[in-house]
């Protein structure tokens, strides 16, 4: 017999876990590549997930620059087009 839901019904093969809402993903385009991210993802969270860490990254969202000071408060929405550019130092 499977686990019981809060309403007392059984669900064979399924685990019932609390009443947390399911996360929703949205589709965005990053440097020309489609990608799904969790709804509510901010620019700074995206950069961390992509492994940019503390590196300086210029972010363009729908053809507008997102200032670094706004990365933590700028949430992505479905259909956003982002261009991410890193800076590489060097010289002779």
PDB file of C-alpha atoms in Angstrom:
ATOM      1  CA  UNK A   1       0.000   0.000   0.000  1.00  0.00           C
ATOM      2  CA  UNK A   2       1.393   3.442  -0.968  1.00  0.00           C
ATOM      3  CA  UNK A   3       1.719   6.518   1.236  1.00  0.00           C
ATOM      4  CA  UNK A   4      -1.388   8.377   2.296  1.00  0.00           C
ATOM      5  CA  UNK A   5      -2.103  11.887   1.144  1.00  0.00           C
ATOM      6  CA  UNK A   6      -3.429  14.496   3.590  1.00  0.00           C
ATOM      7  CA  UNK A   7      -6.906  13.519   2.375  1.00  0.00           C
ATOM      8  CA  UNK A   8      -6.344   9.881   3.305  1.00  0.00           C
ATOM      9  CA  UNK A   9      -5.990   8.550  -0.251  1.00  0.00           C
ATOM     10  CA  UNK A  10      -3.142   6.235  -1.127  1.00  0.00           C
ATOM     11  CA  UNK A  11      -0.806   6.818  -4.043  1.00  0.00           C
ATOM     12  CA  UNK A  12       1.061   3.633  -5.022  1.00  0.00           C
ATOM     13  CA  UNK A  13       4.679   4.325  -5.893  1.00  0.00           C
ATOM     14  CA  UNK A  14       4.498   8.017  -4.994  1.00  0.00           C
ATOM     15  CA  UNK A  15       5.836   9.796  -1.967  1.00  0.00           C
ATOM     16  CA  UNK A  16       3.648  12.553  -0.616  1.00  0.00           C
ATOM     17  CA  UNK A  17       5.693  15.403   0.784  1.00  0.00           C
ATOM     18  CA  UNK A  18       3.975  18.232   2.660  1.00  0.00           C
ATOM     19  CA  UNK A  19       2.136  20.903   0.776  1.00  0.00           C
ATOM     20  CA  UNK A  20       5.085  22.787  -0.705  1.00  0.00           C
ATOM     21  CA  UNK A  21       4.227  24.314  -4.058  1.00  0.00           C
ATOM     22  CA  UNK A  22       6.022  22.771  -6.981  1.00  0.00           C
ATOM     23  CA  UNK A  23       8.768  24.924  -8.463  1.00  0.00           C
ATOM     24  CA  UNK A  24       8.123  26.339 -11.878  1.00  0.00           C
ATOM     25  CA  UNK A  25      10.732  26.765 -14.542  1.00  0.00           C
ATOM     26  CA  UNK A  26      10.794  29.445 -17.211  1.00  0.00           C
ATOM     27  CA  UNK A  27      12.566  29.509 -20.563  1.00  0.00           C
ATOM     28  CA  UNK A  28      15.178  32.150 -21.309  1.00  0.00           C
ATOM     29  CA  UNK A  29      17.898  32.503 -23.947  1.00  0.00           C
ATOM     30  CA  UNK A  30      21.500  32.961 -22.815  1.00  0.00           C
ATOM     31  CA  UNK A  31      24.098  33.876 -25.440  1.00  0.00           C
ATOM     32  CA  UNK A  32      21.804  32.462 -28.103  1.00  0.00           C
ATOM     33  CA  UNK A  33      21.178  29.153 -26.299  1.00  0.00           C
ATOM     34  CA  UNK A  34      17.775  28.235 -24.850  1.00  0.00           C
ATOM     35  CA  UNK A  35      17.842  27.372 -21.144  1.00  0.00           C
ATOM     36  CA  UNK A  36      15.298  26.675 -18.421  1.00  0.00           C
ATOM     37  CA  UNK A  37      15.733  28.328 -15.036  1.00  0.00           C
ATOM     38  CA  UNK A  38      13.634  28.354 -11.892  1.00  0.00           C
ATOM     39  CA  UNK A  39      11.027  31.085 -11.745  1.00  0.00           C
ATOM     40  CA  UNK A  40      12.329  33.941  -9.584  1.00  0.00           C
ATOM     41  CA  UNK A  41      15.983  33.378 -10.514  1.00  0.00           C
ATOM     42  CA  UNK A  42      17.937  36.618 -10.308  1.00  0.00           C
ATOM     43  CA  UNK A  43      20.854  37.625 -12.499  1.00  0.00           C
ATOM     44  CA  UNK A  44      23.287  37.047  -9.608  1.00  0.00           C
ATOM     45  CA  UNK A  45      21.892  33.552  -8.933  1.00  0.00           C
ATOM     46  CA  UNK A  46      22.150  32.716 -12.634  1.00  0.00           C
ATOM     47  CA  UNK A  47      25.767  33.877 -12.748  1.00  0.00           C
ATOM     48  CA  UNK A  48      26.587  31.717  -9.715  1.00  0.00           C
ATOM     49  CA  UNK A  49      24.839  28.684 -11.258  1.00  0.00           C
ATOM     50  CA  UNK A  50      26.842  29.175 -14.454  1.00  0.00           C
ATOM     51  CA  UNK A  51      30.080  29.184 -12.449  1.00  0.00           C
ATOM     52  CA  UNK A  52      31.080  32.810 -12.904  1.00  0.00           C
ATOM     53  CA  UNK A  53      31.653  33.297  -9.167  1.00  0.00           C
ATOM     54  CA  UNK A  54      33.209  36.681  -8.443  1.00  0.00           C
ATOM     55  CA  UNK A  55      34.372  37.290 -12.025  1.00  0.00           C
ATOM     56  CA  UNK A  56      33.277  40.522 -13.625  1.00  0.00           C
ATOM     57  CA  UNK A  57      30.528  39.840 -16.133  1.00  0.00           C
ATOM     58  CA  UNK A  58      28.668  42.353 -18.279  1.00  0.00           C
ATOM     59  CA  UNK A  59      25.000  41.381 -18.502  1.00  0.00           C
ATOM     60  CA  UNK A  60      22.667  42.568 -21.230  1.00  0.00           C
ATOM     61  CA  UNK A  61      18.991  41.682 -20.767  1.00  0.00           C
ATOM     62  CA  UNK A  62      16.670  42.281 -23.692  1.00  0.00           C
ATOM     63  CA  UNK A  63      19.210  44.708 -25.200  1.00  0.00           C
ATOM     64  CA  UNK A  64      19.610  46.732 -21.996  1.00  0.00           C
ATOM     65  CA  UNK A  65      22.630  46.603 -19.701  1.00  0.00           C
ATOM     66  CA  UNK A  66      21.894  45.379 -16.173  1.00  0.00           C
ATOM     67  CA  UNK A  67      24.156  47.330 -13.787  1.00  0.00           C
ATOM     68  CA  UNK A  68      26.124  45.099 -11.432  1.00  0.00           C
ATOM     69  CA  UNK A  69      24.442  46.793  -8.464  1.00  0.00           C
ATOM     70  CA  UNK A  70      21.106  45.449  -9.740  1.00  0.00           C
ATOM     71  CA  UNK A  71      22.145  41.820 -10.390  1.00  0.00           C
ATOM     72  CA  UNK A  72      20.787  40.636  -7.019  1.00  0.00           C
ATOM     73  CA  UNK A  73      17.403  42.309  -7.494  1.00  0.00           C
ATOM     74  CA  UNK A  74      16.790  41.700 -11.202  1.00  0.00           C
ATOM     75  CA  UNK A  75      14.610  38.611 -11.587  1.00  0.00           C
ATOM     76  CA  UNK A  76      14.486  36.843 -14.925  1.00  0.00           C
ATOM     77  CA  UNK A  77      11.137  36.414 -16.645  1.00  0.00           C
ATOM     78  CA  UNK A  78      10.055  33.972 -19.335  1.00  0.00           C
ATOM     79  CA  UNK A  79      11.338  34.962 -22.744  1.00  0.00           C
ATOM     80  CA  UNK A  80      14.263  37.076 -21.522  1.00  0.00           C
ATOM     81  CA  UNK A  81      17.243  37.195 -23.888  1.00  0.00           C
ATOM     82  CA  UNK A  82      20.551  37.609 -22.077  1.00  0.00           C
ATOM     83  CA  UNK A  83      24.051  38.179 -23.350  1.00  0.00           C
ATOM     84  CA  UNK A  84      26.853  37.513 -20.858  1.00  0.00           C
ATOM     85  CA  UNK A  85      30.332  38.837 -21.565  1.00  0.00           C
ATOM     86  CA  UNK A  86      33.377  38.228 -19.389  1.00  0.00           C
ATOM     87  CA  UNK A  87      36.461  40.364 -19.378  1.00  0.00           C
ATOM     88  CA  UNK A  88      39.847  38.806 -19.928  1.00  0.00           C
ATOM     89  CA  UNK A  89      42.951  40.649 -18.846  1.00  0.00           C
ATOM     90  CA  UNK A  90      46.276  40.168 -20.451  1.00  0.00           C
ATOM     91  CA  UNK A  91      49.046  41.750 -22.313  1.00  0.00           C
ATOM     92  CA  UNK A  92      52.624  41.343 -23.223  1.00  0.00           C
TER      93      UNK A  92
END
